C-alpha positions as a Python dict, from the first residue, in 0.01 Angstrom:
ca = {
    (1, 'X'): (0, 0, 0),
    (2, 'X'): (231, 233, 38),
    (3, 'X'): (458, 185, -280),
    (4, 'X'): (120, 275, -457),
    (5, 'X'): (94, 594, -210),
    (6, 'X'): (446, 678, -314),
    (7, 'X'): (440, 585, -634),
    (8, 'X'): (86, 858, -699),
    (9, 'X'): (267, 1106, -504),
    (10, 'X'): (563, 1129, -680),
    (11, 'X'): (364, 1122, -1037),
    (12, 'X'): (188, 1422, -908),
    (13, 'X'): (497, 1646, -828),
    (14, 'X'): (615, 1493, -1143),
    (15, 'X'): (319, 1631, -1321),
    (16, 'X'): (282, 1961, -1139),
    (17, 'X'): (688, 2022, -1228),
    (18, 'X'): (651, 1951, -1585),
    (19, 'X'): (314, 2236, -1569),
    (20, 'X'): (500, 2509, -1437),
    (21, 'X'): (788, 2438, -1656),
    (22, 'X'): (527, 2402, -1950),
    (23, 'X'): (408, 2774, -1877),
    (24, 'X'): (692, 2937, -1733),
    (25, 'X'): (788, 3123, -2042),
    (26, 'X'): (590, 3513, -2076),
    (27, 'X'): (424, 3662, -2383),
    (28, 'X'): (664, 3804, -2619),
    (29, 'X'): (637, 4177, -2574),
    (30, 'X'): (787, 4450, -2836),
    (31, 'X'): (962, 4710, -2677),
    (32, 'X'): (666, 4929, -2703),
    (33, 'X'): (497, 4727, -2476),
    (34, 'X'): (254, 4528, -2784),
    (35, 'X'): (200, 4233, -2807),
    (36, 'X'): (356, 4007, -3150),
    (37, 'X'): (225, 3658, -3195),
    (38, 'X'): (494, 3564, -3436),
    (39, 'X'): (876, 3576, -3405),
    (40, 'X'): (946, 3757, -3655),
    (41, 'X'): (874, 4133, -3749),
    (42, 'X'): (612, 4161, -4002),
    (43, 'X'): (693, 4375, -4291),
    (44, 'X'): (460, 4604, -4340),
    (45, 'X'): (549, 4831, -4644),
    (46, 'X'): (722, 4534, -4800),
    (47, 'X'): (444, 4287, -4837),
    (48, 'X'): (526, 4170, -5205),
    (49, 'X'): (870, 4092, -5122),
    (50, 'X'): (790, 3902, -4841),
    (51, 'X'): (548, 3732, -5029),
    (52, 'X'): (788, 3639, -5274),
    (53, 'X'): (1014, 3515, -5027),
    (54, 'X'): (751, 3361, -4814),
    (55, 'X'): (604, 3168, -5159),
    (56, 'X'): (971, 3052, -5268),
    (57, 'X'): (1066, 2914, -4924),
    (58, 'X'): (760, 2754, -4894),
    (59, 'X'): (767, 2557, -5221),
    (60, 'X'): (1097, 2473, -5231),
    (61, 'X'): (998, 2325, -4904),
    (62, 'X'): (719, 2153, -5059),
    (63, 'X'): (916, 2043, -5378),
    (64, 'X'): (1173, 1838, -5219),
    (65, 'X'): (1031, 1542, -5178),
    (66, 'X'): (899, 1496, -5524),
    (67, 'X'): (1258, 1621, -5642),
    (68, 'X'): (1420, 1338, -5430),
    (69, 'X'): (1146, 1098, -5550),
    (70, 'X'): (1220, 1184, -5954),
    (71, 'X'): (1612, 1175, -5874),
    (72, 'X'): (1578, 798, -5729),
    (73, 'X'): (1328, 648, -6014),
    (74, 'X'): (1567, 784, -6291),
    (75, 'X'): (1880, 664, -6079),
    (76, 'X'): (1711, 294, -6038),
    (77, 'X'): (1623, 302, -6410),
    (78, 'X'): (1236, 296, -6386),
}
């Protein structure tokens, strides 16, 4: 009986630990004092470029698979 006693109490420090490590990190805050959701600084007179960018990262990302797919059918002769 009391392995199982110290066996739940030690799962629940356990768990309570891992919580306030899970939410021990703040909001990001600008130096201004507003709050950004993303980690990065969105550009806001330079929306085409960064759409651009954003596009061509995006679907190179996306493309590499089928890239590495092609390369290994035309190396195995199919």
């Amino acid at each position: 009986m009391s392995l199982a006693l110290a066996s739940r109490s030690a799962a629940r420090a356990h768990s309570a630990v891992f919580r306030r490590q899970l939410h021990a990190s703040g909001a990001v805050r600008s130096p201004h004092g507003e709050y950004h959701h993303l980690p990065f600084a969105w550009p806001h007179d330079k929306k085409a470029s960064f759409a651009l960018k954003l596009t061509a990262y995006l679907g190179i990302g996306f493309a590499i698979p089928f890239i590495a797919g092609a390369y290994q059918l035309k190396k195995g002769g199919a």
